mmCIF file of C-alpha atoms and ligand atoms in Angstrom:
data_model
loop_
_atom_site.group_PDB
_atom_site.id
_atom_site.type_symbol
_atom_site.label_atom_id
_atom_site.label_comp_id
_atom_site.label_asym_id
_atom_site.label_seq_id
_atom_site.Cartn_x
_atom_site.Cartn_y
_atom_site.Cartn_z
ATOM 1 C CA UNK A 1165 65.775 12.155 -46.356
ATOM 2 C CA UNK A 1166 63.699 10.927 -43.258
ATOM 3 C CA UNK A 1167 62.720 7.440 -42.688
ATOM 4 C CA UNK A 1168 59.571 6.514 -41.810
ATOM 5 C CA UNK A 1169 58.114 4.538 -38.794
ATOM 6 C CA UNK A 1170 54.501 3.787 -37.861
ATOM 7 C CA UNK A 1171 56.301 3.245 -34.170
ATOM 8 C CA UNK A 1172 58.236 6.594 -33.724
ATOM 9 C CA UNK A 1173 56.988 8.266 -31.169
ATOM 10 C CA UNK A 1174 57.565 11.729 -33.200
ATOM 11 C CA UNK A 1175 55.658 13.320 -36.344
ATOM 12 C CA UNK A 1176 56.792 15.883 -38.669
ATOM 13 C CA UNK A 1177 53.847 19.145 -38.558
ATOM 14 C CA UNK A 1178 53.144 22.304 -40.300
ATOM 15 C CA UNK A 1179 50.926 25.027 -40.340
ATOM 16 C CA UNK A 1180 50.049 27.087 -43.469
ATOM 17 C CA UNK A 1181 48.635 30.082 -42.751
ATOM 18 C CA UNK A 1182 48.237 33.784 -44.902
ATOM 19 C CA UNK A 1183 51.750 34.793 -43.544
ATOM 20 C CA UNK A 1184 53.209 32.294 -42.523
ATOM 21 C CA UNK A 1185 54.380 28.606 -43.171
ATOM 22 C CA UNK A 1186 55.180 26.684 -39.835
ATOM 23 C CA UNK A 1187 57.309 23.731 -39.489
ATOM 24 C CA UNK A 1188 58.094 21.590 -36.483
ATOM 25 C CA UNK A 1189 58.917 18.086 -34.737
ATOM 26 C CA UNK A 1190 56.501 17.024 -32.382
ATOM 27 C CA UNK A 1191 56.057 14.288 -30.156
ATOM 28 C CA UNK A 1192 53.210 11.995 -29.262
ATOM 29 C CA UNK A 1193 52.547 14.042 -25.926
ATOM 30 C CA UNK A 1194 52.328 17.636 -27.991
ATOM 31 C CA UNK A 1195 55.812 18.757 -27.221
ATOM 32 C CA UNK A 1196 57.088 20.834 -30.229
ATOM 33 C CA UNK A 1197 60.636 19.682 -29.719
ATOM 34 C CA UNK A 1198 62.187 22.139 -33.043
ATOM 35 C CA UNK A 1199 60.504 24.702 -34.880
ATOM 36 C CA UNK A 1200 61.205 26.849 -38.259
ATOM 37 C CA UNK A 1201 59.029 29.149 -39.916
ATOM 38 C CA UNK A 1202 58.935 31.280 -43.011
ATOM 39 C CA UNK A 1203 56.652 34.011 -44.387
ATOM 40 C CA UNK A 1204 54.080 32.383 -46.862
ATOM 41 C CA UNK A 1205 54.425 35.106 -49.423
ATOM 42 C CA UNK A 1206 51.369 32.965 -50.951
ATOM 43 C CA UNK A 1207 51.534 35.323 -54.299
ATOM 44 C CA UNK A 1208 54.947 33.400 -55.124
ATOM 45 C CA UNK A 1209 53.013 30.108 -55.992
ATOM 46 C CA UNK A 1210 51.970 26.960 -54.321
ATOM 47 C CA UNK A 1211 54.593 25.189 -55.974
ATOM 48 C CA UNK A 1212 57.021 27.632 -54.154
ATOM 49 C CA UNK A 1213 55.785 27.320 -50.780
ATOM 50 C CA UNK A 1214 55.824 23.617 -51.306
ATOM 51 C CA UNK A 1215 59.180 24.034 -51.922
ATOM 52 C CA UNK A 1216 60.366 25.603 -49.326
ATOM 53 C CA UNK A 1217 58.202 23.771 -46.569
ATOM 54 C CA UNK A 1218 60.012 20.894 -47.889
ATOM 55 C CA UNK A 1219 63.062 22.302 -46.998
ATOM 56 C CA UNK A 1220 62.131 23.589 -43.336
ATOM 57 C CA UNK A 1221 60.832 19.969 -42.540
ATOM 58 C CA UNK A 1222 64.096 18.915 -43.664
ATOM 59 C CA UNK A 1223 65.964 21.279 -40.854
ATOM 60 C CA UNK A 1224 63.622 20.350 -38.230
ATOM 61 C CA UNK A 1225 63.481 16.975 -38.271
ATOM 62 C CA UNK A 1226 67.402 16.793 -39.044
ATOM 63 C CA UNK A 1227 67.941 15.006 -35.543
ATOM 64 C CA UNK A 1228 65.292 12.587 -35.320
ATOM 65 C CA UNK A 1229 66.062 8.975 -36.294
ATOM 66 C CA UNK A 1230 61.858 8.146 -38.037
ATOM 67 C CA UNK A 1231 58.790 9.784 -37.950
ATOM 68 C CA UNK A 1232 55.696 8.433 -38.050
ATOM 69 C CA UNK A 1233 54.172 10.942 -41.114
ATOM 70 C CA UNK A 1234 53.582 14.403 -42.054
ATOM 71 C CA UNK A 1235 50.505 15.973 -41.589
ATOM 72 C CA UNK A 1236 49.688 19.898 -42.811
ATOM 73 C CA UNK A 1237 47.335 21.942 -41.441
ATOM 74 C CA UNK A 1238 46.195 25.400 -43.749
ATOM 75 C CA UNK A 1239 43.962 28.077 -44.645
ATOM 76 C CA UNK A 1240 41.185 26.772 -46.490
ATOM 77 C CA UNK A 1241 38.882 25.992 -47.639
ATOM 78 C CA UNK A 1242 40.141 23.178 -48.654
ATOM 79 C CA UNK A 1243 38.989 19.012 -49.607
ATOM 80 C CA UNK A 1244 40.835 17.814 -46.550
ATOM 81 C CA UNK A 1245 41.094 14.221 -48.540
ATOM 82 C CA UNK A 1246 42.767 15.664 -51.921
ATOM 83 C CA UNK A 1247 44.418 18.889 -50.299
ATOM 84 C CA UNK A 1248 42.869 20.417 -53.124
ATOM 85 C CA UNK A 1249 42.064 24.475 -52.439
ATOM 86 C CA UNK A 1250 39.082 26.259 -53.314
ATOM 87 C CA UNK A 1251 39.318 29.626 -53.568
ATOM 88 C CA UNK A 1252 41.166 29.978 -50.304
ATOM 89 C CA UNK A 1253 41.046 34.018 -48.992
ATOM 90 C CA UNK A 1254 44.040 34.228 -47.765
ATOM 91 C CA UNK A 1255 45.836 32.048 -50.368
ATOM 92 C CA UNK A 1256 45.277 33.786 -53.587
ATOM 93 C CA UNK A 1257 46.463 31.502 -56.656
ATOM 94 C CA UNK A 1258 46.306 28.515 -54.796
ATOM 95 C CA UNK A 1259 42.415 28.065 -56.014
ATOM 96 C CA UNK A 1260 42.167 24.280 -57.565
ATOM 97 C CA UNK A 1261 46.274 22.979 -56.485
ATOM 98 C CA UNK A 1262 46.949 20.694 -53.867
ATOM 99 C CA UNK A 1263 50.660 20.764 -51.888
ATOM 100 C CA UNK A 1264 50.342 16.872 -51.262
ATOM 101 C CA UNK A 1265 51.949 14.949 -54.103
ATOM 102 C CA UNK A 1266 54.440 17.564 -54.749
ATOM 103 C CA UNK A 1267 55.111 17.265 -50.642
ATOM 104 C CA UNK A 1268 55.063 13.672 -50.472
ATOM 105 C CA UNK A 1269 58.068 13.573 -53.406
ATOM 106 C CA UNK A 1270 60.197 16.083 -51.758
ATOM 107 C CA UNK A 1271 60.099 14.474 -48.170
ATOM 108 C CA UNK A 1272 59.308 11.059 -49.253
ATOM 109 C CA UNK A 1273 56.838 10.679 -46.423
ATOM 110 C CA UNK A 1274 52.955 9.829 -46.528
ATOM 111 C CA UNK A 1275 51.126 13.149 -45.975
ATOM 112 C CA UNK A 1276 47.713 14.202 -44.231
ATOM 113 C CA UNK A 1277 46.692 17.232 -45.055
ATOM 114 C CA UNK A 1278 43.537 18.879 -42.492
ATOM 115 C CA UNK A 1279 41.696 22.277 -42.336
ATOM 116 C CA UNK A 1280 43.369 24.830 -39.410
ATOM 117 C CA UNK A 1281 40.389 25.087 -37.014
ATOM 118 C CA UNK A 1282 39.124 21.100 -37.519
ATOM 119 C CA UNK A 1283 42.803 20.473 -36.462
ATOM 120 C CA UNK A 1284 42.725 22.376 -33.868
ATOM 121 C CA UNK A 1285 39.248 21.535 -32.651
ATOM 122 C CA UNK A 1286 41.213 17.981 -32.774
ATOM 123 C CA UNK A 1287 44.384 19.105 -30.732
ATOM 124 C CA UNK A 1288 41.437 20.244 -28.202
ATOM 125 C CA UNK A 1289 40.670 16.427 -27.547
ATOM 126 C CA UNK A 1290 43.989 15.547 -26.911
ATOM 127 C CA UNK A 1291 46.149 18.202 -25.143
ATOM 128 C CA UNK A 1292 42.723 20.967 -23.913
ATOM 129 C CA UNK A 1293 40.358 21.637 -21.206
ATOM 130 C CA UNK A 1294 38.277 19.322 -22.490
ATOM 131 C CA UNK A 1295 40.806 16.385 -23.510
ATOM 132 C CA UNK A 1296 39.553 13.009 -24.417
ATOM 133 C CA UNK A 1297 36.247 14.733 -25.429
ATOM 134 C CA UNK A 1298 34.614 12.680 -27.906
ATOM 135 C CA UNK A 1299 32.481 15.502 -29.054
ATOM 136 C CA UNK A 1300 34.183 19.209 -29.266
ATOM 137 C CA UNK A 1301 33.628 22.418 -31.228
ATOM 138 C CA UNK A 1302 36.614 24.797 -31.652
ATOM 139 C CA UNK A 1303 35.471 28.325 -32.242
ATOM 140 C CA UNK A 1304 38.033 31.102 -33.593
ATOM 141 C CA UNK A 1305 37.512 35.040 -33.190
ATOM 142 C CA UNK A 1306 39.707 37.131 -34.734
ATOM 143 C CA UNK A 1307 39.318 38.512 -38.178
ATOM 144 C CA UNK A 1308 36.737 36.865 -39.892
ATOM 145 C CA UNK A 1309 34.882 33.396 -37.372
ATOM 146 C CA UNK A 1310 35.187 29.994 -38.211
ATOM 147 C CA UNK A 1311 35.697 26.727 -36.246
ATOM 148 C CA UNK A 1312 36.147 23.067 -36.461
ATOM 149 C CA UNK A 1313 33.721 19.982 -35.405
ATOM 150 C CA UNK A 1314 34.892 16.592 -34.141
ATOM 151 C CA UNK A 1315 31.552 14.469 -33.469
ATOM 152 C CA UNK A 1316 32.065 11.344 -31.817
ATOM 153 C CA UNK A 1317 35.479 10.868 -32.245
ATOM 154 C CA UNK A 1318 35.097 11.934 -35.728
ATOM 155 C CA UNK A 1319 36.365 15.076 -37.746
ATOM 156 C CA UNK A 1320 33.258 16.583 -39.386
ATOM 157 C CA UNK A 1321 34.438 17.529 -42.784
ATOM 158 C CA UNK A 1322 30.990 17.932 -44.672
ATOM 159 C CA UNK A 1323 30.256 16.961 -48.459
ATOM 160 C CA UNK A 1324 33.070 19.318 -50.061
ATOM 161 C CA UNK A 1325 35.254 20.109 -46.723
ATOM 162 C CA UNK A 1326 33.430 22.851 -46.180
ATOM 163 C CA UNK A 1327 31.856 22.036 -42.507
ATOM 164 C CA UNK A 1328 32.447 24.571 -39.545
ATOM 165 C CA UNK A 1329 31.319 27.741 -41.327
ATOM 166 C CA UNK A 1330 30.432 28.545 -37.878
ATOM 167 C CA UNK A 1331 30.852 32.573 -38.761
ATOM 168 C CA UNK A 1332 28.323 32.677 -40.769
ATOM 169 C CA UNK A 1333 24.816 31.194 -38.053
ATOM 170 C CA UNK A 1334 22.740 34.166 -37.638
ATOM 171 C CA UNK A 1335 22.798 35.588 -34.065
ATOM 172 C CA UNK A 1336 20.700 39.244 -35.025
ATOM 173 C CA UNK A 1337 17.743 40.058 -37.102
ATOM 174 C CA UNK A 1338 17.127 43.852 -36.174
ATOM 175 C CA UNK A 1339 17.557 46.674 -38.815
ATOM 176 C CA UNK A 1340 21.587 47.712 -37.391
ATOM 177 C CA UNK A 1341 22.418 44.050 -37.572
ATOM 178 C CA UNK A 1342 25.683 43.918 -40.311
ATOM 179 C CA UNK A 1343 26.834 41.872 -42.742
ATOM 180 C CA UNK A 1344 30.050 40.104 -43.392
ATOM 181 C CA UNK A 1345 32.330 40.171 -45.815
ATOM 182 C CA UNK A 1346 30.284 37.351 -47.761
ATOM 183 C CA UNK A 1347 27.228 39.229 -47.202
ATOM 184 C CA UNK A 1348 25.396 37.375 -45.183
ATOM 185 C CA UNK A 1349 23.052 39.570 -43.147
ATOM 186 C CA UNK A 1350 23.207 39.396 -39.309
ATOM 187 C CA UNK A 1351 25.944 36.339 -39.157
ATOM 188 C CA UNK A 1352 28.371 35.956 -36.180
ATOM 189 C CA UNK A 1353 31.041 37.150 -37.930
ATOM 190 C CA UNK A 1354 29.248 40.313 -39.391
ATOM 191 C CA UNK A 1355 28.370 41.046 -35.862
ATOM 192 C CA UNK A 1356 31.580 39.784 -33.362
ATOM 193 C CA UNK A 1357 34.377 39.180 -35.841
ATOM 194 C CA UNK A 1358 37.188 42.068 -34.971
ATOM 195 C CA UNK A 1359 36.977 43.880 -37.566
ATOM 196 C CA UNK A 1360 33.416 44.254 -37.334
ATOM 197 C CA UNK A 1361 33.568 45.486 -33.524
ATOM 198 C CA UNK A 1362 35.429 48.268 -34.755
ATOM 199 C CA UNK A 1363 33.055 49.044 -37.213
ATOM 200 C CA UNK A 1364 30.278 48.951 -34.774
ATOM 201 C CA UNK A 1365 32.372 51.073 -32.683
ATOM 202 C CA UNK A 1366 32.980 53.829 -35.097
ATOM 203 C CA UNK A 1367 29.769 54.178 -36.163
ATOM 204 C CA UNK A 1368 28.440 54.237 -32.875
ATOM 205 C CA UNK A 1369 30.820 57.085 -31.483
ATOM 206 C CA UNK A 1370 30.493 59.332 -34.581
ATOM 207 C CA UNK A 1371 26.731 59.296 -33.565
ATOM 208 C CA UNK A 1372 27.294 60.078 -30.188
ATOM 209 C CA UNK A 1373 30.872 61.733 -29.840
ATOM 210 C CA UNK A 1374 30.044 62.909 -25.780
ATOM 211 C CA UNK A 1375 29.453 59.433 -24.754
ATOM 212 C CA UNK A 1376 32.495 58.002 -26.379
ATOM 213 C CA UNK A 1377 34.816 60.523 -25.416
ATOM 214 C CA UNK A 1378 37.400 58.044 -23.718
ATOM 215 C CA UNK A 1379 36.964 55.675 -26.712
ATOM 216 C CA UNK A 1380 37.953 58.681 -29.011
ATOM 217 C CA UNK A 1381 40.685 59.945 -26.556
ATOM 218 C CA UNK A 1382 42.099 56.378 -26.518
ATOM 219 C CA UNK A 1383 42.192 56.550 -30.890
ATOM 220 C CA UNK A 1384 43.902 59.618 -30.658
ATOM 221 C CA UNK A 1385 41.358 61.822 -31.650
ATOM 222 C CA UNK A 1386 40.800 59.844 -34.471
ATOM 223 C CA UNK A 1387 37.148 57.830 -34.833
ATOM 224 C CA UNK A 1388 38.877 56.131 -37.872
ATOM 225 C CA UNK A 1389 41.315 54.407 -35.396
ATOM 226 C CA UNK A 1390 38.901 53.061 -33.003
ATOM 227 C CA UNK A 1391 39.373 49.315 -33.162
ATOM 228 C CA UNK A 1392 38.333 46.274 -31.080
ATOM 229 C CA UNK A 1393 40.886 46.362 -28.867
ATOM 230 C CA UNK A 1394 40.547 50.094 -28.434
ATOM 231 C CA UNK A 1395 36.773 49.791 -28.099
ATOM 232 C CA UNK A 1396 37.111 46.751 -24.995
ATOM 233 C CA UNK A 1397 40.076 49.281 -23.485
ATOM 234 C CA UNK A 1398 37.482 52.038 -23.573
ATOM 235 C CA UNK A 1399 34.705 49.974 -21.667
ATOM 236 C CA UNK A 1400 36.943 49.023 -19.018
ATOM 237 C CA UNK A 1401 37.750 52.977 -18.375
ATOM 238 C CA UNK A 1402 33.831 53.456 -18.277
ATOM 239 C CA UNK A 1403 33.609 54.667 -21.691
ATOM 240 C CA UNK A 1404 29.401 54.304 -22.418
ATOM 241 C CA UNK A 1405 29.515 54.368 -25.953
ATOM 242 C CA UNK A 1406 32.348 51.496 -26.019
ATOM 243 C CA UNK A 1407 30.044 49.604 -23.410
ATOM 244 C CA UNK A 1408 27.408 49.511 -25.344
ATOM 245 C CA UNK A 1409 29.085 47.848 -27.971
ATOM 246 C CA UNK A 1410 31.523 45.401 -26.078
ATOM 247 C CA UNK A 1411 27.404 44.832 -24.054
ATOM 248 C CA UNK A 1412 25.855 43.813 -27.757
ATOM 249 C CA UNK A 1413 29.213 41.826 -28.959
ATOM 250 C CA UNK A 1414 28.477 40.040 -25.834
ATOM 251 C CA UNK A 1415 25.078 39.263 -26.523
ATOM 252 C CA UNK A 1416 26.126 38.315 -30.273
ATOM 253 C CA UNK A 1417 28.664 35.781 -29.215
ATOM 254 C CA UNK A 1418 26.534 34.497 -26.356
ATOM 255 C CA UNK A 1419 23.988 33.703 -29.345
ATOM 256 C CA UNK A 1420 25.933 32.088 -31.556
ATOM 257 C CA UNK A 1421 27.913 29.780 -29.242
ATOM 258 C CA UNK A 1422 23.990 28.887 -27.784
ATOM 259 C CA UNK A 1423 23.212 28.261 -31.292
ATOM 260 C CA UNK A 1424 26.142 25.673 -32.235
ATOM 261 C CA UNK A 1425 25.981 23.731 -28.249
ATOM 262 C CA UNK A 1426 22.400 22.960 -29.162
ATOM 263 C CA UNK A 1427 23.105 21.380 -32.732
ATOM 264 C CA UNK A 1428 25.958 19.714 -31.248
ATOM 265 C CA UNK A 1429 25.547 18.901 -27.846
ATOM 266 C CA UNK A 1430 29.588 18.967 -27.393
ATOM 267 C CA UNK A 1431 31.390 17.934 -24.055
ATOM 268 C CA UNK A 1432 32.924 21.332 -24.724
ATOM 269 C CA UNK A 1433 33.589 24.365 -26.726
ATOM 270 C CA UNK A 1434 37.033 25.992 -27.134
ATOM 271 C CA UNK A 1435 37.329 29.687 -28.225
ATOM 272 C CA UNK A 1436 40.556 30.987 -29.306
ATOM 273 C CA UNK A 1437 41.260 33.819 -31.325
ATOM 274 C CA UNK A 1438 42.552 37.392 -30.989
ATOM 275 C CA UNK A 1439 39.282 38.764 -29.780
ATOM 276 C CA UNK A 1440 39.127 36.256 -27.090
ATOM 277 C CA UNK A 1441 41.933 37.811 -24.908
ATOM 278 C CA UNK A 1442 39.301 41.333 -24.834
ATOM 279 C CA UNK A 1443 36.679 38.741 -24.288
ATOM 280 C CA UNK A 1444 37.964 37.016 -21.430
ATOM 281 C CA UNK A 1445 37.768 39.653 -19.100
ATOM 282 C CA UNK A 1446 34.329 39.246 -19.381
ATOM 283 C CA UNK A 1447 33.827 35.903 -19.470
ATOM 284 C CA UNK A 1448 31.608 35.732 -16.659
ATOM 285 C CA UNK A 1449 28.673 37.923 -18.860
ATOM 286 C CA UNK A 1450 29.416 35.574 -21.579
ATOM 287 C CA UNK A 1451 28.585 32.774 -19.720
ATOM 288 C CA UNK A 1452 25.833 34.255 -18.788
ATOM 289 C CA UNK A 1453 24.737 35.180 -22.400
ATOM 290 C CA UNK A 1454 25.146 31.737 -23.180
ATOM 291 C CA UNK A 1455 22.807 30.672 -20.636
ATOM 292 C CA UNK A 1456 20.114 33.320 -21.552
ATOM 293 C CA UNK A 1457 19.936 32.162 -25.226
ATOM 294 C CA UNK A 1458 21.172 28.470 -24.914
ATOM 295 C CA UNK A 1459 18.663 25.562 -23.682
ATOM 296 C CA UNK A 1460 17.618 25.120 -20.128
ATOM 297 C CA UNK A 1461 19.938 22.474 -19.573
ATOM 298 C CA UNK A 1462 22.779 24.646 -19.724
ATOM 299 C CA UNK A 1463 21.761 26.207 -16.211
ATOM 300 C CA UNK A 1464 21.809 23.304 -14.254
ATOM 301 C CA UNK A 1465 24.758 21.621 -15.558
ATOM 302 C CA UNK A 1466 27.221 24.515 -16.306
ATOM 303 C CA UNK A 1467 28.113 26.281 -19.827
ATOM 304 C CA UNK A 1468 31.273 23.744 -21.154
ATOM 305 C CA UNK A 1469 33.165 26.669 -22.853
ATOM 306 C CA UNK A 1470 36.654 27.379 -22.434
ATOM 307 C CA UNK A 1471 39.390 29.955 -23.184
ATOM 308 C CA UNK A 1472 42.161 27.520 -25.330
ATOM 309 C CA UNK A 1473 45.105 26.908 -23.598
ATOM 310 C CA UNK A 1474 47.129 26.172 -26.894
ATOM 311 C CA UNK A 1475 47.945 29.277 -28.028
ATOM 312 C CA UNK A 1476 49.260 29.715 -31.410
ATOM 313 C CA UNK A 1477 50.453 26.182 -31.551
ATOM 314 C CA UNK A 1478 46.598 24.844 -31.991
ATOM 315 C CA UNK A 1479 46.481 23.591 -35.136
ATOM 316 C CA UNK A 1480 50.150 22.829 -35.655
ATOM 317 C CA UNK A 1481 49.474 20.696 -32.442
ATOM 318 C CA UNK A 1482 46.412 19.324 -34.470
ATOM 319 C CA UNK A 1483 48.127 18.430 -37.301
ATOM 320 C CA UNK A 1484 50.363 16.381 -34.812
ATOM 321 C CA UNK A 1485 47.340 14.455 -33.681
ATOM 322 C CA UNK A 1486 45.829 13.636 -37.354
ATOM 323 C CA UNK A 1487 49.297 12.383 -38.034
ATOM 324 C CA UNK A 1488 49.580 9.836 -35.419
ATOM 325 C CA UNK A 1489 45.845 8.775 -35.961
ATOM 326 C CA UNK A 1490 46.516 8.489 -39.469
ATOM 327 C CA UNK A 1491 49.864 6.778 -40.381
ATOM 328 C CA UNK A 1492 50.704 5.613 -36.216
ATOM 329 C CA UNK A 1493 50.211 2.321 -34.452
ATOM 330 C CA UNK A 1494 50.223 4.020 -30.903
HETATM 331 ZN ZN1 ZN B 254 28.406 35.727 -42.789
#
């Protein structure tokens, strides 16, 4: 068992995710000083995850003398105050259970238990582009869109936990606009999520095979296996049916990010994300987007939006900071 001290300069972290639980000592300054993981194998049970999270936090913070807390980041969504799932996607079972008392008896330290993307817009103020913003919006693009609010110095949680649904703003109205998974006609994620860029990319080269010749050549011969990564590879090689569609997914982003900088009026917006590394060799028509649909002020004083730095260590890093907010004196 660990001992606990508001002084320590160290925190025990994880990170729940659909595969896989993350575990890890870090320090006040971000530095993940040991590390274990496991898969999540979420069908097992909460109470078995729980389990054996206790025991990687046990490994990984074998060598340090106190820690300040525990604080989890997961998958939601989730009451960030009771740790209490609802219906999470990616955590089937886990609807209506909370890890935290369970957690708090098996490592015998106080527990703080945060949303992934609020914890990492959080790790954004502290260790990002934008550090010691007191206003920031984290946006993630990768398989579905979601991201996390902190508004003046605060983490904007909403009435049920629910804030940051960022995916689901409308950024398109006309009649090929798609819908996400939740249906919601014309969202951000129905129209820049991965996923969806591939299906706006097969559709659009089985209508025009000619002009998407590279795109299919890069699939294998196969429109089924054109994906987004296959679809920004095909642009770049002059592909016109792929440039189309990387063209409107630029547009589509370039709305939605407009959108959310006027509601919030952050000191900056972080994008991470699988689809960002296609997207950021074209930031510069991103920008650009952003300016086209975003207010005026935006020209004059530069778009605040930034590729994260953090990596996959965002919102283990996140969890870090809630940690030593919550249960440090430094
Ligand atoms: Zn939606």
């Amino acid at each position: 068992m660990i001992s606990v001290d508001s002084n320590s300069n160290l925190t025990a972290a994880a990170d729940i995710g659909g595969t896989q639980i993350r575990a890890a000592l870090v320090t006040h300054k971000g530095e993940i000083l040991s590390e274990n993981r496991d898969a999540t194998m979420p069908e097992r049970g909460i109470e078995d995850a729980t389990s054996r999270l206790s025991e990687l936090l046990y490994e990984v913070t074998s060598d340090a003398d106190a820690v300040t807390g525990l604080a989890v980041s997961t998958a939601g969504p989730i009451d960030p105050a009771t740790g209490t799932y609802d219906h999470p996607p990616n955590l089937t079972g886990w609807h209506g259970k909370s890890m935290k008392p369970e957690l708090e008896r098996l490592t015998s330290l106080p527990v703080a238990i945060g949303h992934d993307a609020t914890l990492a817009a959080l790790a954004e103020t502290k260790f990002g582009p934008f550090k010691n913003a007191h206003s920031l919006v984290y946006v993630t693009i990768s398989t579905g869109i979601g991201g996390g609010i902190i508004a003046n110095g605060e983490m904007v949680t909403g009435s049920t936990g629910q804030a940051g649904e960022l995916g689901h703003i409308t950024v398109r109205t006309d009649p090929e606009a798609l819908a996400c998974g939740v249906g919601c006609h014309g969202c951000f994620e129905g129209n820049a999520s991965g996923p969806n860029i591939g299906r706006m990319a097969r559709a659009a080269a089985s209508s025009d095979p000619s002009g998407a010749s590279i795109l299919i050549g890069l699939a294998g011969g196969d429109v089924a296996s054109i994906d987004a990564r296959l679809t920004f590879e095909a642009a770049e090689k002059g592909d016109d049916v792929a440039e189309r569609v990387v063209k409107q997914v630029i547009e589509n982003v370039g709305r939605g990010i407009a959108s959310i900088l006027a509601v919030l009026d952050p000191h900056g917006l972080v994008v991470g994300g699988g689809v960002v590394h296609s997207l950021a060799n074209r930031w510069d028509e991103l920008i650009e987007a952003i300016k086209t649909y975003g207010l005026p002020r935006y020209e004059s004083r530069g778009v605040p939006v930034s590729i994260t730095e953090l990596g996959d260590d965002v919102s283990l890093l996140g969890a870090s900071v809630l940690s030593f907010s919550r249960f440090g004196n430094s």
